[in-house]
Amino acid sequence: MKPVLSFLLVCVAFPAIAQDNYHDSLLVFQANYKKDLSAIIKSDTAFVRFYEPDLRYRVIARAELVSGQPFFTMTTSGSRTLKAKRFAKLYFTLNGQPYELFAYQLSFWLDSKDNKDDFFIPFVDEGSGKSSYEGGRYLDFKVSDIVDNKLVIDFNKAYNPYCAFTTRYNCPIPPSENTLHADVLAGERKFAKEH
């Protein structure tokens, strides 16, 4: 009887431990993010806020690579434009609803030894301009993050572009095709200080 009871206790406790580890890993991610951001906004990192980590906003997407895509002009928050191309179409379910987003590569990344395998998902959602930054948020990835045509998208790691904090940058504006008709209550919130 004791081995069965021990097994049942492990089965009950494991999900709670896993969720605690996940929560802790996100707190470490947030602390590192704020540390890196301090070089740009100094002590104003005190005004950087996040939603509470929520496992429901960590989804597994089916990734469909879209090869041979032409570069297009991606507008930015400033006077400069960027050349970008679609890299993958992502299909996932969030809070019981199906969604699609595109992932993009920027042309200057492809010329860089350090960034040639990078891609990102810029997106806006129904909370943009209310509880999160009006210019949208980003999620960053490496090509190696796609395994067996699957990509883990963790909206708890969605972050604001630098333009949320200062006007000195030309931040990519998410294309209209990357509008989520949902309120994504995860990741970085709206900066709590006007600039």
mmCIF file with all atom_site columns, C-alpha atoms in Angstrom:
data_model
loop_
_atom_site.group_PDB
_atom_site.id
_atom_site.type_symbol
_atom_site.label_atom_id
_atom_site.label_alt_id
_atom_site.label_comp_id
_atom_site.label_asym_id
_atom_site.label_entity_id
_atom_site.label_seq_id
_atom_site.pdbx_PDB_ins_code
_atom_site.Cartn_x
_atom_site.Cartn_y
_atom_site.Cartn_z
_atom_site.occupancy
_atom_site.B_iso_or_equiv
_atom_site.pdbx_formal_charge
_atom_site.auth_seq_id
_atom_site.auth_comp_id
_atom_site.auth_asym_id
_atom_site.auth_atom_id
_atom_site.pdbx_PDB_model_num
ATOM 1   C CA . MET A 1 1   ? 0.000  0.000  0.000   1.00 0.00 ? 1   MET A CA 1
ATOM 2   C CA . LYS A 1 2   ? 2.833  2.411  0.780   1.00 0.00 ? 2   LYS A CA 1
ATOM 3   C CA . PRO A 1 3   ? 4.346  2.292  -2.746  1.00 0.00 ? 3   PRO A CA 1
ATOM 4   C CA . VAL A 1 4   ? 0.923  3.047  -4.268  1.00 0.00 ? 4   VAL A CA 1
ATOM 5   C CA . LEU A 1 5   ? 0.389  5.956  -1.876  1.00 0.00 ? 5   LEU A CA 1
ATOM 6   C CA . SER A 1 6   ? 3.858  7.320  -2.653  1.00 0.00 ? 6   SER A CA 1
ATOM 7   C CA . PHE A 1 7   ? 3.164  7.033  -6.377  1.00 0.00 ? 7   PHE A CA 1
ATOM 8   C CA . LEU A 1 8   ? -0.146 8.885  -6.010  1.00 0.00 ? 8   LEU A CA 1
ATOM 9   C CA . LEU A 1 9   ? 1.518  11.656 -4.005  1.00 0.00 ? 9   LEU A CA 1
ATOM 10  C CA . VAL A 1 10  ? 4.160  12.062 -6.710  1.00 0.00 ? 10  VAL A CA 1
ATOM 11  C CA . CYS A 1 11  ? 1.454  12.181 -9.405  1.00 0.00 ? 11  CYS A CA 1
ATOM 12  C CA . VAL A 1 12  ? -0.430 14.871 -7.513  1.00 0.00 ? 12  VAL A CA 1
ATOM 13  C CA . ALA A 1 13  ? 2.648  16.903 -6.534  1.00 0.00 ? 13  ALA A CA 1
ATOM 14  C CA . PHE A 1 14  ? 4.500  16.782 -9.880  1.00 0.00 ? 14  PHE A CA 1
ATOM 15  C CA . PRO A 1 15  ? 2.209  19.197 -11.794 1.00 0.00 ? 15  PRO A CA 1
ATOM 16  C CA . ALA A 1 16  ? 2.432  21.722 -8.947  1.00 0.00 ? 16  ALA A CA 1
ATOM 17  C CA . ILE A 1 17  ? 6.237  21.440 -8.852  1.00 0.00 ? 17  ILE A CA 1
ATOM 18  C CA . ALA A 1 18  ? 6.453  21.756 -12.649 1.00 0.00 ? 18  ALA A CA 1
ATOM 19  C CA . GLN A 1 19  ? 4.247  24.855 -12.571 1.00 0.00 ? 19  GLN A CA 1
ATOM 20  C CA . ASP A 1 20  ? 6.373  26.381 -9.783  1.00 0.00 ? 20  ASP A CA 1
ATOM 21  C CA . ASN A 1 21  ? 9.525  25.726 -11.846 1.00 0.00 ? 21  ASN A CA 1
ATOM 22  C CA . TYR A 1 22  ? 7.886  27.310 -14.894 1.00 0.00 ? 22  TYR A CA 1
ATOM 23  C CA . HIS A 1 23  ? 6.805  30.338 -12.842 1.00 0.00 ? 23  HIS A CA 1
ATOM 24  C CA . ASP A 1 24  ? 10.310 30.685 -11.401 1.00 0.00 ? 24  ASP A CA 1
ATOM 25  C CA . SER A 1 25  ? 11.898 30.415 -14.866 1.00 0.00 ? 25  SER A CA 1
ATOM 26  C CA . LEU A 1 26  ? 9.695  33.270 -16.086 1.00 0.00 ? 26  LEU A CA 1
ATOM 27  C CA . LEU A 1 27  ? 10.685 35.418 -13.111 1.00 0.00 ? 27  LEU A CA 1
ATOM 28  C CA . VAL A 1 28  ? 14.343 34.815 -14.032 1.00 0.00 ? 28  VAL A CA 1
ATOM 29  C CA . PHE A 1 29  ? 13.542 35.707 -17.670 1.00 0.00 ? 29  PHE A CA 1
ATOM 30  C CA . GLN A 1 30  ? 11.876 38.958 -16.527 1.00 0.00 ? 30  GLN A CA 1
ATOM 31  C CA . ALA A 1 31  ? 14.791 39.880 -14.240 1.00 0.00 ? 31  ALA A CA 1
ATOM 32  C CA . ASN A 1 32  ? 17.320 39.306 -17.052 1.00 0.00 ? 32  ASN A CA 1
ATOM 33  C CA . TYR A 1 33  ? 15.159 41.282 -19.476 1.00 0.00 ? 33  TYR A CA 1
ATOM 34  C CA . LYS A 1 34  ? 15.014 44.253 -17.093 1.00 0.00 ? 34  LYS A CA 1
ATOM 35  C CA . LYS A 1 35  ? 18.760 44.034 -16.490 1.00 0.00 ? 35  LYS A CA 1
ATOM 36  C CA . ASP A 1 36  ? 19.464 44.171 -20.247 1.00 0.00 ? 36  ASP A CA 1
ATOM 37  C CA . LEU A 1 37  ? 16.949 46.990 -20.659 1.00 0.00 ? 37  LEU A CA 1
ATOM 38  C CA . SER A 1 38  ? 18.603 49.085 -17.944 1.00 0.00 ? 38  SER A CA 1
ATOM 39  C CA . ALA A 1 39  ? 21.353 50.045 -20.431 1.00 0.00 ? 39  ALA A CA 1
ATOM 40  C CA . ILE A 1 40  ? 18.681 51.911 -22.413 1.00 0.00 ? 40  ILE A CA 1
ATOM 41  C CA . ILE A 1 41  ? 16.238 53.236 -19.827 1.00 0.00 ? 41  ILE A CA 1
ATOM 42  C CA . LYS A 1 42  ? 18.435 53.257 -16.695 1.00 0.00 ? 42  LYS A CA 1
ATOM 43  C CA . SER A 1 43  ? 16.433 53.353 -13.462 1.00 0.00 ? 43  SER A CA 1
ATOM 44  C CA . ASP A 1 44  ? 13.145 53.584 -15.372 1.00 0.00 ? 44  ASP A CA 1
ATOM 45  C CA . THR A 1 45  ? 13.123 49.782 -15.363 1.00 0.00 ? 45  THR A CA 1
ATOM 46  C CA . ALA A 1 46  ? 11.076 50.298 -12.186 1.00 0.00 ? 46  ALA A CA 1
ATOM 47  C CA . PHE A 1 47  ? 8.195  51.180 -14.537 1.00 0.00 ? 47  PHE A CA 1
ATOM 48  C CA . VAL A 1 48  ? 8.487  47.935 -16.547 1.00 0.00 ? 48  VAL A CA 1
ATOM 49  C CA . ARG A 1 49  ? 5.604  45.628 -15.644 1.00 0.00 ? 49  ARG A CA 1
ATOM 50  C CA . PHE A 1 50  ? 4.524  42.115 -16.545 1.00 0.00 ? 50  PHE A CA 1
ATOM 51  C CA . TYR A 1 51  ? 1.328  40.140 -16.296 1.00 0.00 ? 51  TYR A CA 1
ATOM 52  C CA . GLU A 1 52  ? 1.415  37.306 -13.808 1.00 0.00 ? 52  GLU A CA 1
ATOM 53  C CA . PRO A 1 53  ? 2.872  34.201 -15.495 1.00 0.00 ? 53  PRO A CA 1
ATOM 54  C CA . ASP A 1 54  ? 0.052  32.074 -16.872 1.00 0.00 ? 54  ASP A CA 1
ATOM 55  C CA . LEU A 1 55  ? 0.676  28.624 -18.343 1.00 0.00 ? 55  LEU A CA 1
ATOM 56  C CA . ARG A 1 56  ? -2.436 28.970 -20.535 1.00 0.00 ? 56  ARG A CA 1
ATOM 57  C CA . TYR A 1 57  ? -0.488 31.429 -22.701 1.00 0.00 ? 57  TYR A CA 1
ATOM 58  C CA . ARG A 1 58  ? 2.214  28.892 -23.519 1.00 0.00 ? 58  ARG A CA 1
ATOM 59  C CA . VAL A 1 59  ? 1.051  27.130 -26.681 1.00 0.00 ? 59  VAL A CA 1
ATOM 60  C CA . ILE A 1 60  ? 2.465  24.668 -29.173 1.00 0.00 ? 60  ILE A CA 1
ATOM 61  C CA . ALA A 1 61  ? 2.040  25.881 -32.736 1.00 0.00 ? 61  ALA A CA 1
ATOM 62  C CA . ARG A 1 62  ? 2.233  23.924 -35.950 1.00 0.00 ? 62  ARG A CA 1
ATOM 63  C CA . ALA A 1 63  ? 4.933  25.677 -37.971 1.00 0.00 ? 63  ALA A CA 1
ATOM 64  C CA . GLU A 1 64  ? 4.597  25.709 -41.739 1.00 0.00 ? 64  GLU A CA 1
ATOM 65  C CA . LEU A 1 65  ? 7.780  27.107 -43.297 1.00 0.00 ? 65  LEU A CA 1
ATOM 66  C CA . VAL A 1 66  ? 7.068  29.360 -46.272 1.00 0.00 ? 66  VAL A CA 1
ATOM 67  C CA . SER A 1 67  ? 10.102 29.280 -48.557 1.00 0.00 ? 67  SER A CA 1
ATOM 68  C CA . GLY A 1 68  ? 10.724 31.549 -51.504 1.00 0.00 ? 68  GLY A CA 1
ATOM 69  C CA . GLN A 1 69  ? 8.925  34.520 -49.995 1.00 0.00 ? 69  GLN A CA 1
ATOM 70  C CA . PRO A 1 70  ? 9.884  37.940 -51.384 1.00 0.00 ? 70  PRO A CA 1
ATOM 71  C CA . PHE A 1 71  ? 11.106 40.713 -49.136 1.00 0.00 ? 71  PHE A CA 1
ATOM 72  C CA . PHE A 1 72  ? 8.592  43.450 -48.414 1.00 0.00 ? 72  PHE A CA 1
ATOM 73  C CA . THR A 1 73  ? 8.841  46.823 -46.727 1.00 0.00 ? 73  THR A CA 1
ATOM 74  C CA . MET A 1 74  ? 7.978  46.609 -43.048 1.00 0.00 ? 74  MET A CA 1
ATOM 75  C CA . THR A 1 75  ? 7.073  50.004 -41.664 1.00 0.00 ? 75  THR A CA 1
ATOM 76  C CA . THR A 1 76  ? 8.571  51.171 -38.406 1.00 0.00 ? 76  THR A CA 1
ATOM 77  C CA . SER A 1 77  ? 7.692  53.635 -35.691 1.00 0.00 ? 77  SER A CA 1
ATOM 78  C CA . GLY A 1 78  ? 10.268 56.070 -37.104 1.00 0.00 ? 78  GLY A CA 1
ATOM 79  C CA . SER A 1 79  ? 11.325 57.348 -40.517 1.00 0.00 ? 79  SER A CA 1
ATOM 80  C CA . ARG A 1 80  ? 13.272 54.237 -41.493 1.00 0.00 ? 80  ARG A CA 1
ATOM 81  C CA . THR A 1 81  ? 11.775 51.141 -43.120 1.00 0.00 ? 81  THR A CA 1
ATOM 82  C CA . LEU A 1 82  ? 13.032 47.580 -42.915 1.00 0.00 ? 82  LEU A CA 1
ATOM 83  C CA . LYS A 1 83  ? 13.090 44.751 -45.429 1.00 0.00 ? 83  LYS A CA 1
ATOM 84  C CA . ALA A 1 84  ? 11.427 41.627 -44.080 1.00 0.00 ? 84  ALA A CA 1
ATOM 85  C CA . LYS A 1 85  ? 10.063 38.360 -45.380 1.00 0.00 ? 85  LYS A CA 1
ATOM 86  C CA . ARG A 1 86  ? 7.637  35.796 -44.080 1.00 0.00 ? 86  ARG A CA 1
ATOM 87  C CA . PHE A 1 87  ? 9.472  32.850 -42.609 1.00 0.00 ? 87  PHE A CA 1
ATOM 88  C CA . ALA A 1 88  ? 6.703  30.615 -41.265 1.00 0.00 ? 88  ALA A CA 1
ATOM 89  C CA . LYS A 1 89  ? 2.968  30.478 -40.771 1.00 0.00 ? 89  LYS A CA 1
ATOM 90  C CA . LEU A 1 90  ? 2.006  29.349 -37.282 1.00 0.00 ? 90  LEU A CA 1
ATOM 91  C CA . TYR A 1 91  ? -1.244 27.640 -36.350 1.00 0.00 ? 91  TYR A CA 1
ATOM 92  C CA . PHE A 1 92  ? -2.223 27.315 -32.697 1.00 0.00 ? 92  PHE A CA 1
ATOM 93  C CA . THR A 1 93  ? -5.083 27.318 -30.225 1.00 0.00 ? 93  THR A CA 1
ATOM 94  C CA . LEU A 1 94  ? -5.294 29.893 -27.455 1.00 0.00 ? 94  LEU A CA 1
ATOM 95  C CA . ASN A 1 95  ? -8.002 29.705 -24.805 1.00 0.00 ? 95  ASN A CA 1
ATOM 96  C CA . GLY A 1 96  ? -9.942 27.253 -26.971 1.00 0.00 ? 96  GLY A CA 1
ATOM 97  C CA . GLN A 1 97  ? -9.863 29.403 -30.137 1.00 0.00 ? 97  GLN A CA 1
ATOM 98  C CA . PRO A 1 98  ? -7.796 28.762 -33.295 1.00 0.00 ? 98  PRO A CA 1
ATOM 99  C CA . TYR A 1 99  ? -5.351 31.465 -34.425 1.00 0.00 ? 99  TYR A CA 1
ATOM 100 C CA . GLU A 1 100 ? -2.690 32.047 -37.068 1.00 0.00 ? 100 GLU A CA 1
ATOM 101 C CA . LEU A 1 101 ? 0.356  34.300 -36.997 1.00 0.00 ? 101 LEU A CA 1
ATOM 102 C CA . PHE A 1 102 ? 3.290  34.814 -39.323 1.00 0.00 ? 102 PHE A CA 1
ATOM 103 C CA . ALA A 1 103 ? 6.915  34.753 -38.231 1.00 0.00 ? 103 ALA A CA 1
ATOM 104 C CA . TYR A 1 104 ? 9.330  37.038 -40.070 1.00 0.00 ? 104 TYR A CA 1
ATOM 105 C CA . GLN A 1 105 ? 13.021 37.414 -40.784 1.00 0.00 ? 105 GLN A CA 1
ATOM 106 C CA . LEU A 1 106 ? 14.629 40.816 -41.301 1.00 0.00 ? 106 LEU A CA 1
ATOM 107 C CA . SER A 1 107 ? 17.020 41.133 -44.248 1.00 0.00 ? 107 SER A CA 1
ATOM 108 C CA . PHE A 1 108 ? 19.920 42.505 -42.206 1.00 0.00 ? 108 PHE A CA 1
ATOM 109 C CA . TRP A 1 109 ? 19.747 39.475 -39.906 1.00 0.00 ? 109 TRP A CA 1
ATOM 110 C CA . LEU A 1 110 ? 20.405 37.162 -42.849 1.00 0.00 ? 110 LEU A CA 1
ATOM 111 C CA . ASP A 1 111 ? 23.692 38.968 -43.543 1.00 0.00 ? 111 ASP A CA 1
ATOM 112 C CA . SER A 1 112 ? 24.843 38.569 -39.941 1.00 0.00 ? 112 SER A CA 1
ATOM 113 C CA . LYS A 1 113 ? 26.753 35.545 -38.664 1.00 0.00 ? 113 LYS A CA 1
ATOM 114 C CA . ASP A 1 114 ? 25.152 35.930 -35.232 1.00 0.00 ? 114 ASP A CA 1
ATOM 115 C CA . ASN A 1 115 ? 21.571 36.570 -36.359 1.00 0.00 ? 115 ASN A CA 1
ATOM 116 C CA . LYS A 1 116 ? 21.077 34.656 -39.617 1.00 0.00 ? 116 LYS A CA 1
ATOM 117 C CA . ASP A 1 117 ? 19.016 31.992 -37.822 1.00 0.00 ? 117 ASP A CA 1
ATOM 118 C CA . ASP A 1 118 ? 16.802 34.510 -36.008 1.00 0.00 ? 118 ASP A CA 1
ATOM 119 C CA . PHE A 1 119 ? 13.129 35.148 -36.625 1.00 0.00 ? 119 PHE A CA 1
ATOM 120 C CA . PHE A 1 120 ? 10.447 36.961 -34.704 1.00 0.00 ? 120 PHE A CA 1
ATOM 121 C CA . ILE A 1 121 ? 6.717  37.273 -34.243 1.00 0.00 ? 121 ILE A CA 1
ATOM 122 C CA . PRO A 1 122 ? 5.528  40.864 -33.987 1.00 0.00 ? 122 PRO A CA 1
ATOM 123 C CA . PHE A 1 123 ? 1.868  41.026 -32.995 1.00 0.00 ? 123 PHE A CA 1
ATOM 124 C CA . VAL A 1 124 ? -0.898 43.251 -31.716 1.00 0.00 ? 124 VAL A CA 1
ATOM 125 C CA . ASP A 1 125 ? -3.885 42.028 -29.759 1.00 0.00 ? 125 ASP A CA 1
ATOM 126 C CA . GLU A 1 126 ? -7.084 43.469 -28.335 1.00 0.00 ? 126 GLU A CA 1
ATOM 127 C CA . GLY A 1 127 ? -5.205 44.725 -25.277 1.00 0.00 ? 127 GLY A CA 1
ATOM 128 C CA . SER A 1 128 ? -2.757 46.769 -27.388 1.00 0.00 ? 128 SER A CA 1
ATOM 129 C CA . GLY A 1 129 ? -3.081 50.415 -26.405 1.00 0.00 ? 129 GLY A CA 1
ATOM 130 C CA . LYS A 1 130 ? -4.980 49.554 -23.246 1.00 0.00 ? 130 LYS A CA 1
ATOM 131 C CA . SER A 1 131 ? -3.120 47.188 -20.962 1.00 0.00 ? 131 SER A CA 1
ATOM 132 C CA . SER A 1 132 ? -0.172 46.563 -23.301 1.00 0.00 ? 132 SER A CA 1
ATOM 133 C CA . TYR A 1 133 ? 1.903  48.771 -25.603 1.00 0.00 ? 133 TYR A CA 1
ATOM 134 C CA . GLU A 1 134 ? -0.115 50.187 -28.517 1.00 0.00 ? 134 GLU A CA 1
ATOM 135 C CA . GLY A 1 135 ? 2.683  49.458 -31.008 1.00 0.00 ? 135 GLY A CA 1
ATOM 136 C CA . GLY A 1 136 ? 2.476  45.727 -30.350 1.00 0.00 ? 136 GLY A CA 1
ATOM 137 C CA . ARG A 1 137 ? 4.894  43.269 -28.815 1.00 0.00 ? 137 ARG A CA 1
ATOM 138 C CA . TYR A 1 138 ? 7.520  40.830 -30.048 1.00 0.00 ? 138 TYR A CA 1
ATOM 139 C CA . LEU A 1 139 ? 8.601  37.245 -29.480 1.00 0.00 ? 139 LEU A CA 1
ATOM 140 C CA . ASP A 1 140 ? 12.093 36.144 -30.571 1.00 0.00 ? 140 ASP A CA 1
ATOM 141 C CA . PHE A 1 141 ? 13.214 32.729 -31.788 1.00 0.00 ? 141 PHE A CA 1
ATOM 142 C CA . LYS A 1 142 ? 16.006 30.761 -33.439 1.00 0.00 ? 142 LYS A CA 1
ATOM 143 C CA . VAL A 1 143 ? 15.369 28.407 -36.365 1.00 0.00 ? 143 VAL A CA 1
ATOM 144 C CA . SER A 1 144 ? 16.438 25.538 -34.080 1.00 0.00 ? 144 SER A CA 1
ATOM 145 C CA . ASP A 1 145 ? 13.402 26.282 -31.858 1.00 0.00 ? 145 ASP A CA 1
ATOM 146 C CA . ILE A 1 146 ? 11.244 24.607 -34.513 1.00 0.00 ? 146 ILE A CA 1
ATOM 147 C CA . VAL A 1 147 ? 11.322 20.868 -33.835 1.00 0.00 ? 147 VAL A CA 1
ATOM 148 C CA . ASP A 1 148 ? 9.274  18.399 -35.896 1.00 0.00 ? 148 ASP A CA 1
ATOM 149 C CA . ASN A 1 149 ? 7.337  21.322 -37.412 1.00 0.00 ? 149 ASN A CA 1
ATOM 150 C CA . LYS A 1 150 ? 6.310  22.503 -33.936 1.00 0.00 ? 150 LYS A CA 1
ATOM 151 C CA . LEU A 1 151 ? 7.167  25.755 -32.177 1.00 0.00 ? 151 LEU A CA 1
ATOM 152 C CA . VAL A 1 152 ? 6.507  26.550 -28.534 1.00 0.00 ? 152 VAL A CA 1
ATOM 153 C CA . ILE A 1 153 ? 5.116  30.093 -28.386 1.00 0.00 ? 153 ILE A CA 1
ATOM 154 C CA . ASP A 1 154 ? 5.192  31.459 -24.863 1.00 0.00 ? 154 ASP A CA 1
ATOM 155 C CA . PHE A 1 155 ? 3.287  34.728 -24.763 1.00 0.00 ? 155 PHE A CA 1
ATOM 156 C CA . ASN A 1 156 ? 4.548  35.155 -21.193 1.00 0.00 ? 156 ASN A CA 1
ATOM 157 C CA . LYS A 1 157 ? 7.828  36.149 -22.888 1.00 0.00 ? 157 LYS A CA 1
ATOM 158 C CA . ALA A 1 158 ? 6.242  38.757 -25.176 1.00 0.00 ? 158 ALA A CA 1
ATOM 159 C CA . TYR A 1 159 ? 8.111  42.021 -24.772 1.00 0.00 ? 159 TYR A CA 1
ATOM 160 C CA . ASN A 1 160 ? 7.739  45.648 -25.799 1.00 0.00 ? 160 ASN A CA 1
ATOM 161 C CA . PRO A 1 161 ? 9.953  47.139 -28.501 1.00 0.00 ? 161 PRO A CA 1
ATOM 162 C CA . TYR A 1 162 ? 12.342 49.888 -27.396 1.00 0.00 ? 162 TYR A CA 1
ATOM 163 C CA . CYS A 1 163 ? 9.913  52.470 -28.812 1.00 0.00 ? 163 CYS A CA 1
ATOM 164 C CA . ALA A 1 164 ? 7.664  51.825 -25.836 1.00 0.00 ? 164 ALA A CA 1
ATOM 165 C CA . PHE A 1 165 ? 10.315 53.520 -23.694 1.00 0.00 ? 165 PHE A CA 1
ATOM 166 C CA . THR A 1 166 ? 11.968 56.133 -25.920 1.00 0.00 ? 166 THR A CA 1
ATOM 167 C CA . THR A 1 167 ? 11.451 57.749 -29.330 1.00 0.00 ? 167 THR A CA 1
ATOM 168 C CA . ARG A 1 168 ? 15.054 57.191 -30.472 1.00 0.00 ? 168 ARG A CA 1
ATOM 169 C CA . TYR A 1 169 ? 14.359 53.872 -32.243 1.00 0.00 ? 169 TYR A CA 1
ATOM 170 C CA . ASN A 1 170 ? 12.775 52.647 -35.488 1.00 0.00 ? 170 ASN A CA 1
ATOM 171 C CA . CYS A 1 171 ? 10.776 49.660 -34.262 1.00 0.00 ? 171 CYS A CA 1
ATOM 172 C CA . PRO A 1 172 ? 9.029  47.303 -36.697 1.00 0.00 ? 172 PRO A CA 1
ATOM 173 C CA . ILE A 1 173 ? 5.257  47.725 -36.633 1.00 0.00 ? 173 ILE A CA 1
ATOM 174 C CA . PRO A 1 174 ? 3.424  44.382 -36.699 1.00 0.00 ? 174 PRO A CA 1
ATOM 175 C CA . PRO A 1 175 ? 1.762  43.815 -40.092 1.00 0.00 ? 175 PRO A CA 1
ATOM 176 C CA . SER A 1 176 ? -2.037 43.794 -39.968 1.00 0.00 ? 176 SER A CA 1
ATOM 177 C CA . GLU A 1 177 ? -2.019 40.048 -40.708 1.00 0.00 ? 177 GLU A CA 1
ATOM 178 C CA . ASN A 1 178 ? -0.485 39.591 -37.238 1.00 0.00 ? 178 ASN A CA 1
ATOM 179 C CA . THR A 1 179 ? -3.447 40.974 -35.323 1.00 0.00 ? 179 THR A CA 1
ATOM 180 C CA . LEU A 1 180 ? -4.805 38.581 -32.718 1.00 0.00 ? 180 LEU A CA 1
ATOM 181 C CA . HIS A 1 181 ? -8.491 39.020 -32.007 1.00 0.00 ? 181 HIS A CA 1
ATOM 182 C CA . ALA A 1 182 ? -7.940 38.128 -28.371 1.00 0.00 ? 182 ALA A CA 1
ATOM 183 C CA . ASP A 1 183 ? -6.741 39.943 -25.272 1.00 0.00 ? 183 ASP A CA 1
ATOM 184 C CA . VAL A 1 184 ? -3.324 38.404 -24.578 1.00 0.00 ? 184 VAL A CA 1
ATOM 185 C CA . LEU A 1 185 ? -2.963 38.883 -20.823 1.00 0.00 ? 185 LEU A CA 1
ATOM 186 C CA . ALA A 1 186 ? 0.610  37.619 -20.736 1.00 0.00 ? 186 ALA A CA 1
ATOM 187 C CA . GLY A 1 187 ? 4.098  39.013 -21.106 1.00 0.00 ? 187 GLY A CA 1
ATOM 188 C CA . GLU A 1 188 ? 5.085  42.635 -20.767 1.00 0.00 ? 188 GLU A CA 1
ATOM 189 C CA . ARG A 1 189 ? 2.440  45.202 -19.952 1.00 0.00 ? 189 ARG A CA 1
ATOM 190 C CA . LYS A 1 190 ? 2.274  48.850 -20.963 1.00 0.00 ? 190 LYS A CA 1
ATOM 191 C CA . PHE A 1 191 ? 5.207  50.909 -19.679 1.00 0.00 ? 191 PHE A CA 1
ATOM 192 C CA . ALA A 1 192 ? 4.018  52.735 -16.567 1.00 0.00 ? 192 ALA A CA 1
ATOM 193 C CA . LYS A 1 193 ? 5.824  55.997 -17.375 1.00 0.00 ? 193 LYS A CA 1
ATOM 194 C CA . GLU A 1 194 ? 5.077  58.471 -20.167 1.00 0.00 ? 194 GLU A CA 1
ATOM 195 C CA . HIS A 1 195 ? 7.952  59.368 -22.497 1.00 0.00 ? 195 HIS A CA 1
#
